[in-house]
Amino acid sequence: MDATQISSELTRVLYTNDQIQARLADIAAEIDEEYRDKDLLLVGVLNGAVMVMADLSRHLTVHLQMDWMAISSYGSGTQSSGVVRILKDLTTDIEGRHVLVVEDIIDTGLTLAYLIQNLHSRKPASLKIMTMFRKPEALSSPVEVSHVGFDLPNEFVVGYGLDYAGRYRNLVDVATLAPHVYS
């Protein structure tokens, strides 16, 4: 679905699907260069990173494998609960592997900081982060990010994997959600 189909539920479109795909192609070129001749494992963070992971992997030309983790600090609300839980762990042993964590969004950084600490303890050869979106104003736990698609304002956004109570993930654009929807 695109933003025109649900315009009454959105305040404004921040990034269109065309802009997102163009940025992903640029990031993929950087990753291709960085991981040429390396054993790359993409680790997607469910559920939001599904769209990013699928599109990023299609832009990449290096050989890679994929695995998934599910971690949460949200529940069904619009703000982090502050409690991080692993809902699904990796099925791949990452020791000695070059791991690139693929995120949809870095908001406070709390969840990602926990995840990175957890993955470092598993002794990967390298561990880096790619996120499609980041909210610099909301960041409270510093995390080093190697690849950032776009910075977002500190507003509630949906689309391209980002959701509100499980909805709007299939919106191809990224937009701010109208307050009447979540108030």
CSV table of C-alpha atoms in Angstrom, one decimal:
chain,number,residue,atom,x,y,z
A,1,MET,CA,0.0,0.0,0.0
A,2,ASP,CA,1.2,3.6,-0.5
A,3,ALA,CA,0.5,6.7,1.4
A,4,THR,CA,-2.2,8.0,-0.9
A,5,GLN,CA,-4.4,5.0,0.0
A,6,ILE,CA,-4.4,6.0,3.7
A,7,SER,CA,-3.7,9.7,3.6
A,8,SER,CA,-6.3,10.5,6.4
A,9,GLU,CA,-4.2,8.3,8.8
A,10,LEU,CA,-0.9,10.1,8.1
A,11,THR,CA,0.4,13.6,8.7
A,12,ARG,CA,3.1,13.7,6.0
A,13,VAL,CA,5.3,11.5,3.9
A,14,LEU,CA,9.0,11.7,4.9
A,15,TYR,CA,10.5,9.3,2.4
A,16,THR,CA,9.0,7.6,-0.7
A,17,ASN,CA,9.7,4.1,-1.8
A,18,ASP,CA,11.8,5.4,-4.7
A,19,GLN,CA,14.0,7.4,-2.2
A,20,ILE,CA,14.3,4.4,0.1
A,21,GLN,CA,15.3,2.0,-2.8
A,22,ALA,CA,17.9,4.5,-4.1
A,23,ARG,CA,19.5,4.9,-0.7
A,24,LEU,CA,19.5,1.1,-0.2
A,25,ALA,CA,21.3,0.7,-3.5
A,26,ASP,CA,24.0,3.2,-2.3
A,27,ILE,CA,24.4,1.3,1.0
A,28,ALA,CA,24.6,-2.0,-0.7
A,29,ALA,CA,27.5,-0.8,-2.9
A,30,GLU,CA,29.3,0.2,0.3
A,31,ILE,CA,28.6,-3.2,1.9
A,32,ASP,CA,29.7,-5.0,-1.3
A,33,GLU,CA,33.0,-3.2,-1.1
A,34,GLU,CA,33.5,-3.8,2.6
A,35,TYR,CA,32.6,-7.5,2.6
A,36,ARG,CA,34.2,-8.6,-0.7
A,37,ASP,CA,35.8,-12.0,-0.1
A,38,LYS,CA,34.4,-12.3,3.4
A,39,ASP,CA,31.9,-14.7,5.0
A,40,LEU,CA,29.0,-12.3,5.5
A,41,LEU,CA,26.0,-13.1,7.7
A,42,LEU,CA,23.1,-10.6,7.7
A,43,VAL,CA,21.2,-10.7,11.0
A,44,GLY,CA,17.8,-9.2,10.6
A,45,VAL,CA,15.9,-8.0,13.6
A,46,LEU,CA,12.2,-9.1,13.4
A,47,ASN,CA,9.7,-7.9,12.6
A,48,GLY,CA,10.5,-4.5,11.3
A,49,ALA,CA,13.6,-5.3,9.4
A,50,VAL,CA,11.9,-7.8,7.0
A,51,MET,CA,11.4,-5.2,4.3
A,52,VAL,CA,14.9,-3.7,4.7
A,53,MET,CA,16.6,-7.1,4.8
A,54,ALA,CA,14.7,-8.3,1.7
A,55,ASP,CA,15.4,-5.2,-0.4
A,56,LEU,CA,19.0,-4.8,0.9
A,57,SER,CA,19.9,-8.4,0.1
A,58,ARG,CA,18.5,-8.0,-3.5
A,59,HIS,CA,20.8,-5.0,-4.0
A,60,LEU,CA,23.9,-6.8,-2.7
A,61,THR,CA,26.2,-8.7,-5.1
A,62,VAL,CA,28.4,-10.4,-2.4
A,63,HIS,CA,27.5,-13.9,-1.3
A,64,LEU,CA,25.8,-13.9,2.1
A,65,GLN,CA,23.7,-15.9,4.5
A,66,MET,CA,20.8,-14.7,6.6
A,67,ASP,CA,19.5,-15.3,10.0
A,68,TRP,CA,16.9,-13.6,12.2
A,69,MET,CA,16.5,-12.5,15.8
A,70,ALA,CA,13.4,-11.1,17.4
A,71,ILE,CA,13.9,-8.7,20.3
A,72,SER,CA,11.5,-6.3,21.8
A,73,SER,CA,11.2,-3.3,24.1
A,74,TYR,CA,7.9,-2.0,22.8
A,75,GLY,CA,4.8,-4.2,23.2
A,76,SER,CA,1.9,-2.5,21.4
A,77,GLY,CA,2.6,1.1,22.5
A,78,THR,CA,4.4,4.0,20.8
A,79,GLN,CA,7.3,4.2,23.3
A,80,SER,CA,9.9,1.8,24.5
A,81,SER,CA,9.1,-0.1,27.7
A,82,GLY,CA,12.8,-0.1,28.7
A,83,VAL,CA,12.7,-3.9,29.2
A,84,VAL,CA,14.5,-5.8,26.4
A,85,ARG,CA,13.5,-9.4,25.7
A,86,ILE,CA,14.9,-12.0,23.2
A,87,LEU,CA,11.8,-13.5,21.6
A,88,LYS,CA,13.7,-15.5,18.9
A,89,ASP,CA,17.4,-16.3,18.9
A,90,LEU,CA,19.8,-17.0,16.0
A,91,THR,CA,20.0,-20.5,14.6
A,92,THR,CA,23.5,-19.8,13.2
A,93,ASP,CA,26.7,-19.9,15.2
A,94,ILE,CA,28.3,-16.5,14.6
A,95,GLU,CA,31.8,-17.3,16.1
A,96,GLY,CA,34.4,-16.2,13.6
A,97,ARG,CA,31.8,-14.8,11.2
A,98,HIS,CA,31.4,-11.3,9.8
A,99,VAL,CA,28.0,-10.2,11.1
A,100,LEU,CA,26.0,-7.2,9.8
A,101,VAL,CA,23.0,-6.5,11.9
A,102,VAL,CA,20.1,-5.1,9.8
A,103,GLU,CA,17.7,-2.9,11.6
A,104,ASP,CA,14.6,-1.0,10.5
A,105,ILE,CA,15.0,1.8,13.0
A,106,ILE,CA,17.2,3.0,15.9
A,107,ASP,CA,15.1,5.0,18.3
A,108,THR,CA,16.5,5.2,21.8
A,109,GLY,CA,19.2,2.6,21.0
A,110,LEU,CA,18.4,0.7,24.2
A,111,THR,CA,17.3,-2.5,22.4
A,112,LEU,CA,20.2,-2.4,19.9
A,113,ALA,CA,22.8,-1.8,22.6
A,114,TYR,CA,21.6,-4.9,24.4
A,115,LEU,CA,21.6,-6.9,21.2
A,116,ILE,CA,25.1,-5.8,20.3
A,117,GLN,CA,26.4,-6.7,23.7
A,118,ASN,CA,24.8,-10.1,23.4
A,119,LEU,CA,26.2,-10.8,20.0
A,120,HIS,CA,29.7,-9.6,20.9
A,121,SER,CA,29.8,-12.3,23.6
A,122,ARG,CA,29.4,-14.9,20.8
A,123,LYS,CA,32.8,-13.9,19.3
A,124,PRO,CA,32.1,-12.9,15.7
A,125,ALA,CA,35.1,-11.9,13.5
A,126,SER,CA,33.4,-8.5,13.1
A,127,LEU,CA,30.1,-7.0,14.1
A,128,LYS,CA,28.6,-4.0,12.5
A,129,ILE,CA,25.2,-2.3,12.2
A,130,MET,CA,23.1,-1.1,9.2
A,131,THR,CA,19.9,0.7,9.9
A,132,MET,CA,17.4,2.1,7.4
A,133,PHE,CA,16.2,4.8,9.8
A,134,ARG,CA,17.6,6.5,12.9
A,135,LYS,CA,16.1,9.1,15.3
A,136,PRO,CA,19.2,11.1,16.5
A,137,GLU,CA,17.1,13.2,18.9
A,138,ALA,CA,15.7,10.1,20.7
A,139,LEU,CA,19.0,8.3,21.1
A,140,SER,CA,19.8,7.6,24.8
A,141,SER,CA,22.1,4.6,24.5
A,142,PRO,CA,25.0,5.3,22.2
A,143,VAL,CA,25.6,2.7,19.5
A,144,GLU,CA,28.0,2.8,16.6
A,145,VAL,CA,26.2,2.5,13.3
A,146,SER,CA,28.2,1.7,10.1
A,147,HIS,CA,25.4,2.4,7.6
A,148,VAL,CA,22.4,4.7,8.0
A,149,GLY,CA,19.7,5.1,5.4
A,150,PHE,CA,18.0,8.2,6.7
A,151,ASP,CA,17.6,10.3,9.9
A,152,LEU,CA,14.1,10.9,11.1
A,153,PRO,CA,12.5,13.5,13.3
A,154,ASN,CA,11.6,12.4,16.8
A,155,GLU,CA,7.9,11.7,15.8
A,156,PHE,CA,5.9,8.5,15.5
A,157,VAL,CA,6.6,7.1,12.1
A,158,VAL,CA,5.2,4.2,10.2
A,159,GLY,CA,5.8,2.3,6.9
A,160,TYR,CA,8.5,0.2,5.3
A,161,GLY,CA,8.5,-2.2,8.2
A,162,LEU,CA,7.8,0.4,10.9
A,163,ASP,CA,4.5,-0.3,12.6
A,164,TYR,CA,1.9,0.9,15.1
A,165,ALA,CA,0.4,-2.1,17.0
A,166,GLY,CA,1.4,-4.4,14.1
A,167,ARG,CA,-0.2,-2.2,11.4
A,168,TYR,CA,1.4,-0.1,8.6
A,169,ARG,CA,4.4,-2.3,8.0
A,170,ASN,CA,3.3,-2.8,4.4
A,171,LEU,CA,3.2,0.9,3.7
A,172,VAL,CA,5.9,1.4,1.0
A,173,ASP,CA,6.6,5.0,2.1
A,174,VAL,CA,7.6,6.2,5.5
A,175,ALA,CA,5.3,8.8,7.0
A,176,THR,CA,4.4,10.3,10.4
A,177,LEU,CA,1.3,8.7,11.8
A,178,ALA,CA,-1.6,11.2,12.5
A,179,PRO,CA,-2.1,11.6,16.3
A,180,HIS,CA,-5.8,10.7,16.1
A,181,VAL,CA,-4.8,7.2,15.1
A,182,TYR,CA,-2.9,6.5,18.3
A,183,SER,CA,-4.3,8.9,20.8
